[in-house]
Amino acid sequence: MSEFEISSLLQAIYQKYGYDFRQYSEAHIRRRIMNRMSMSGLKDVSQIQSMVLKDETIASQLLQDLSITVTEMFRDSGFYKSLRDYVIPILKTYPFIKIWHAGCATGEEAYSMAIIMQEEGLYDRTTIYATDFNQQALNKAKEGIFSNKMIKEYTINYQLSGGKESLSSYYTSNYGNVIMNQSLKKNIVWANHNLVTDSVFAEVHLILCRNVLIYFEKDLQNKVQKLFYNSLINGGVLCLGSKEGLRFTDFYEEYKDVDKKQKIFKKKYQLANALEG
Ligand SMILES: C[S@@+](CC[C@H](N)C(=O)[O-])C[C@H]1O[C@@H](n2cnc3c(N)ncnc32)[C@H](O)[C@@H]1O
């Protein structure tokens, strides 16, 4: 599969459906296309290109393939421990708190945050904006129904992250599933937002964008970092995934480390206006 074939397919998807994968990491895109071709019994990219353009079901399958929605509750417990220790005290100083989960997938991360904010007595003054460009994932997130197969692992994560209650007090079990409590959902706003093509989301105190930028090429990472910088208040906090960072972006100097290992950064105070655009 040549680079030209891949870029022609991505261009066609963008023109027809408005989803822009042109600056995603080539290795990631190549793997996912190969996978879809073998699952659909297709032999070359031109075949998949013409099917994607003709058949919205195939297009939607490919979009699901390209948007990896793997997630967990309290994923990387050390990160959540650090969030409790260093970020919560910062958030406590604000009369109201806006948190943005960018690339929230099926919502486990946003429910984890809602639990922490409840335990810290902050949830009533918090709004959590949980966004993704994958509407199917967002619909599942909104329902808040997860398979109980994962609950054992989530419970361990929760305990290691400094959980103060029993995780089971936040859901009810129902025929192999767990249903997250309504009280956690009440301040979560689920919204479709594309980090590549949509603009600044809101003036927020905390942004979590974990395990999303890893799929983006450097220029696109930079573009998205600009969006985050302009969405955060002065002194706001940015959290990235364990394999992500700011070092190779234009914004490295604009943040202080809160916890270098856990990829938690605090936006420096700006005397002049925020960066243009
Ligand atoms: C691996 S999941 C990460 C989920 C969660 N943040 C975590 O760390 O567990 C990556 C998510 O990013 C979303 N995503 C990828 N590109 C995106 C874009 N351009 N705009 C918004 N979301 C995007 C995918 O749909 C997917 O749900």
mmCIF file of C-alpha atoms in Angstrom, residues 93-274:
data_model
loop_
_atom_site.group_PDB
_atom_site.id
_atom_site.type_symbol
_atom_site.label_atom_id
_atom_site.label_comp_id
_atom_site.label_asym_id
_atom_site.label_seq_id
_atom_site.Cartn_x
_atom_site.Cartn_y
_atom_site.Cartn_z
ATOM 1 C CA THR A 93 -9.440 27.531 44.979
ATOM 2 C CA TYR A 94 -12.060 28.245 42.276
ATOM 3 C CA PRO A 95 -15.733 29.056 43.001
ATOM 4 C CA PHE A 96 -16.776 26.983 39.973
ATOM 5 C CA ILE A 97 -14.766 24.472 37.977
ATOM 6 C CA LYS A 98 -14.864 23.584 34.285
ATOM 7 C CA ILE A 99 -13.139 20.398 33.144
ATOM 8 C CA TRP A 100 -12.717 19.269 29.538
ATOM 9 C CA HIS A 101 -12.090 15.625 28.650
ATOM 10 C CA ALA A 102 -11.014 15.810 24.988
ATOM 11 C CA GLY A 103 -11.273 12.389 23.319
ATOM 12 C CA CYS A 104 -13.347 10.826 26.101
ATOM 13 C CA ALA A 105 -14.196 7.671 24.082
ATOM 14 C CA THR A 106 -16.926 5.700 25.906
ATOM 15 C CA GLY A 107 -16.774 7.914 28.981
ATOM 16 C CA GLU A 108 -14.965 5.865 31.639
ATOM 17 C CA GLU A 109 -12.471 8.701 32.162
ATOM 18 C CA ALA A 110 -15.230 11.286 32.711
ATOM 19 C CA TYR A 111 -17.047 9.017 35.205
ATOM 20 C CA SER A 112 -13.738 8.531 37.057
ATOM 21 C CA MET A 113 -13.386 12.305 37.293
ATOM 22 C CA ALA A 114 -16.982 12.720 38.495
ATOM 23 C CA ILE A 115 -16.268 10.205 41.279
ATOM 24 C CA ILE A 116 -13.149 12.078 42.379
ATOM 25 C CA MET A 117 -14.952 15.420 42.357
ATOM 26 C CA GLN A 118 -17.783 13.939 44.458
ATOM 27 C CA GLU A 119 -15.327 12.496 46.961
ATOM 28 C CA GLU A 120 -13.525 15.828 47.199
ATOM 29 C CA GLY A 121 -16.819 17.669 47.810
ATOM 30 C CA LEU A 122 -16.408 19.671 44.577
ATOM 31 C CA TYR A 123 -18.905 18.089 42.232
ATOM 32 C CA ASP A 124 -21.747 20.536 42.845
ATOM 33 C CA ARG A 125 -19.625 23.376 41.503
ATOM 34 C CA THR A 126 -18.119 21.383 38.633
ATOM 35 C CA THR A 127 -19.116 20.989 34.984
ATOM 36 C CA ILE A 128 -17.397 18.218 33.051
ATOM 37 C CA TYR A 129 -17.412 18.644 29.267
ATOM 38 C CA ALA A 130 -16.686 15.237 27.763
ATOM 39 C CA THR A 131 -16.113 15.358 24.013
ATOM 40 C CA ASP A 132 -15.198 13.029 21.189
ATOM 41 C CA PHE A 133 -15.719 12.990 17.432
ATOM 42 C CA ASN A 134 -16.991 9.427 17.535
ATOM 43 C CA GLN A 135 -20.765 9.692 18.022
ATOM 44 C CA GLN A 136 -21.177 5.963 18.651
ATOM 45 C CA ALA A 137 -18.697 6.133 21.517
ATOM 46 C CA LEU A 138 -20.412 9.242 22.902
ATOM 47 C CA ASN A 139 -23.820 7.533 22.841
ATOM 48 C CA LYS A 140 -22.396 4.681 24.906
ATOM 49 C CA ALA A 141 -20.749 7.152 27.261
ATOM 50 C CA LYS A 142 -24.036 8.939 27.825
ATOM 51 C CA GLU A 143 -25.779 5.671 28.727
ATOM 52 C CA GLY A 144 -23.097 4.892 31.301
ATOM 53 C CA ILE A 145 -23.614 1.137 31.021
ATOM 54 C CA PHE A 146 -20.433 -0.940 31.039
ATOM 55 C CA SER A 147 -19.701 -4.644 31.030
ATOM 56 C CA ASN A 148 -18.986 -5.939 34.528
ATOM 57 C CA LYS A 149 -16.097 -8.006 33.133
ATOM 58 C CA MET A 150 -13.851 -4.976 33.581
ATOM 59 C CA ILE A 151 -15.091 -3.996 37.039
ATOM 60 C CA LYS A 152 -12.529 -6.041 38.972
ATOM 61 C CA GLU A 153 -9.707 -4.225 37.194
ATOM 62 C CA TYR A 154 -11.411 -0.836 37.575
ATOM 63 C CA THR A 155 -11.848 -1.504 41.296
ATOM 64 C CA ILE A 156 -8.121 -2.184 41.676
ATOM 65 C CA ASN A 157 -7.300 0.971 39.677
ATOM 66 C CA TYR A 158 -9.692 2.980 41.840
ATOM 67 C CA GLN A 159 -8.200 1.708 45.100
ATOM 68 C CA LEU A 160 -4.615 2.310 43.925
ATOM 69 C CA SER A 161 -5.562 5.836 42.822
ATOM 70 C CA GLY A 162 -6.584 6.773 46.378
ATOM 71 C CA GLY A 163 -10.324 6.029 46.146
ATOM 72 C CA LYS A 164 -12.099 6.842 49.393
ATOM 73 C CA GLU A 165 -15.198 4.635 49.144
ATOM 74 C CA SER A 166 -16.020 1.340 47.517
ATOM 75 C CA LEU A 167 -16.283 1.627 43.715
ATOM 76 C CA SER A 168 -19.477 -0.439 43.893
ATOM 77 C CA SER A 169 -21.224 2.455 45.629
ATOM 78 C CA TYR A 170 -21.123 4.333 42.282
ATOM 79 C CA TYR A 171 -23.013 1.823 40.152
ATOM 80 C CA THR A 172 -25.758 -0.790 40.227
ATOM 81 C CA SER A 173 -25.277 -4.237 38.700
ATOM 82 C CA ASN A 174 -27.725 -5.454 36.111
ATOM 83 C CA TYR A 175 -27.455 -8.697 34.060
ATOM 84 C CA GLY A 176 -23.704 -8.689 33.457
ATOM 85 C CA ASN A 177 -23.511 -4.918 33.224
ATOM 86 C CA VAL A 178 -23.006 -2.062 35.598
ATOM 87 C CA ILE A 179 -25.040 1.149 35.368
ATOM 88 C CA MET A 180 -23.308 4.281 36.604
ATOM 89 C CA ASN A 181 -25.265 6.304 39.192
ATOM 90 C CA GLN A 182 -27.401 9.178 37.978
ATOM 91 C CA SER A 183 -25.704 11.462 40.519
ATOM 92 C CA LEU A 184 -22.435 11.108 38.578
ATOM 93 C CA LYS A 185 -24.072 11.981 35.267
ATOM 94 C CA LYS A 186 -25.779 15.139 36.393
ATOM 95 C CA ASN A 187 -22.899 17.558 35.723
ATOM 96 C CA ILE A 188 -21.412 15.860 32.674
ATOM 97 C CA VAL A 189 -22.127 17.489 29.298
ATOM 98 C CA TRP A 190 -21.437 15.078 26.415
ATOM 99 C CA ALA A 191 -20.676 16.769 23.098
ATOM 100 C CA ASN A 192 -19.426 15.931 19.641
ATOM 101 C CA HIS A 193 -16.218 17.874 19.024
ATOM 102 C CA ASN A 194 -13.456 17.232 16.520
ATOM 103 C CA LEU A 195 -10.024 18.335 17.705
ATOM 104 C CA VAL A 196 -8.793 18.707 14.121
ATOM 105 C CA THR A 197 -11.580 20.770 12.610
ATOM 106 C CA ASP A 198 -13.492 22.401 15.498
ATOM 107 C CA SER A 199 -12.460 25.452 17.484
ATOM 108 C CA VAL A 200 -11.780 26.444 21.095
ATOM 109 C CA PHE A 201 -14.219 24.653 23.346
ATOM 110 C CA ALA A 202 -14.638 26.752 26.490
ATOM 111 C CA GLU A 203 -12.631 28.650 29.134
ATOM 112 C CA VAL A 204 -11.669 25.720 31.297
ATOM 113 C CA HIS A 205 -9.651 25.111 34.468
ATOM 114 C CA LEU A 206 -8.500 21.588 33.591
ATOM 115 C CA ILE A 207 -8.057 19.721 30.306
ATOM 116 C CA LEU A 208 -7.461 15.983 30.055
ATOM 117 C CA CYS A 209 -6.477 14.714 26.626
ATOM 118 C CA ARG A 210 -4.934 11.343 27.264
ATOM 119 C CA ASN A 211 -3.955 8.740 24.680
ATOM 120 C CA VAL A 212 -5.314 10.770 21.760
ATOM 121 C CA LEU A 213 -2.379 12.864 20.486
ATOM 122 C CA ILE A 214 -0.255 9.749 20.230
ATOM 123 C CA TYR A 215 -2.082 9.050 16.940
ATOM 124 C CA PHE A 216 -1.337 12.518 15.500
ATOM 125 C CA GLU A 217 1.674 13.728 13.482
ATOM 126 C CA LYS A 218 3.799 16.448 15.044
ATOM 127 C CA ASP A 219 2.204 19.409 13.205
ATOM 128 C CA LEU A 220 -1.262 18.301 14.171
ATOM 129 C CA GLN A 221 -0.181 17.831 17.795
ATOM 130 C CA ASN A 222 1.039 21.402 17.725
ATOM 131 C CA LYS A 223 -2.237 22.660 16.293
ATOM 132 C CA VAL A 224 -4.220 20.856 18.983
ATOM 133 C CA GLN A 225 -1.874 22.144 21.699
ATOM 134 C CA LYS A 226 -2.671 25.660 20.513
ATOM 135 C CA LEU A 227 -6.365 24.897 20.897
ATOM 136 C CA PHE A 228 -5.751 23.666 24.454
ATOM 137 C CA TYR A 229 -3.586 26.643 25.328
ATOM 138 C CA ASN A 230 -6.296 29.030 24.179
ATOM 139 C CA SER A 231 -9.018 27.062 25.973
ATOM 140 C CA LEU A 232 -7.265 27.016 29.375
ATOM 141 C CA ILE A 233 -7.457 29.858 31.885
ATOM 142 C CA ASN A 234 -4.158 31.241 33.192
ATOM 143 C CA GLY A 235 -2.908 28.779 35.802
ATOM 144 C CA GLY A 236 -5.100 26.044 34.275
ATOM 145 C CA VAL A 237 -3.888 22.441 34.197
ATOM 146 C CA LEU A 238 -3.263 20.188 31.201
ATOM 147 C CA CYS A 239 -3.013 16.386 31.523
ATOM 148 C CA LEU A 240 -1.654 14.184 28.728
ATOM 149 C CA GLY A 241 -1.208 10.431 28.374
ATOM 150 C CA SER A 242 1.841 8.537 29.605
ATOM 151 C CA LYS A 243 3.421 8.370 26.136
ATOM 152 C CA GLU A 244 2.626 11.984 25.244
ATOM 153 C CA GLY A 245 4.287 15.293 26.077
ATOM 154 C CA LEU A 246 4.853 18.945 25.268
ATOM 155 C CA ARG A 247 8.582 18.850 24.637
ATOM 156 C CA PHE A 248 8.408 18.900 20.851
ATOM 157 C CA THR A 249 5.609 21.430 20.591
ATOM 158 C CA ASP A 250 5.669 25.262 20.504
ATOM 159 C CA PHE A 251 4.094 25.285 23.972
ATOM 160 C CA TYR A 252 6.816 23.610 26.017
ATOM 161 C CA GLU A 253 7.916 26.918 27.561
ATOM 162 C CA GLU A 254 4.349 27.996 28.309
ATOM 163 C CA TYR A 255 3.748 25.415 31.053
ATOM 164 C CA LYS A 256 5.356 24.433 34.359
ATOM 165 C CA ASP A 257 5.595 20.795 35.393
ATOM 166 C CA VAL A 258 3.148 19.755 38.087
ATOM 167 C CA ASP A 259 4.144 16.100 37.835
ATOM 168 C CA LYS A 260 6.574 15.372 35.023
ATOM 169 C CA LYS A 261 6.187 11.600 35.207
ATOM 170 C CA GLN A 262 2.393 11.714 35.111
ATOM 171 C CA LYS A 263 2.385 14.349 32.324
ATOM 172 C CA ILE A 264 0.561 17.012 34.325
ATOM 173 C CA PHE A 265 1.362 20.633 33.397
ATOM 174 C CA LYS A 266 0.227 24.054 34.632
ATOM 175 C CA LYS A 267 -0.210 26.946 32.228
ATOM 176 C CA LYS A 268 2.047 29.844 33.182
ATOM 177 C CA TYR A 269 0.413 33.168 33.916
ATOM 178 C CA GLN A 270 0.388 35.457 30.887
ATOM 179 C CA LEU A 271 0.855 39.165 31.346
ATOM 180 C CA ALA A 272 0.061 40.023 27.750
ATOM 181 C CA ASN A 273 -2.706 38.588 25.563
ATOM 182 C CA ALA A 274 -2.856 34.869 24.854
#
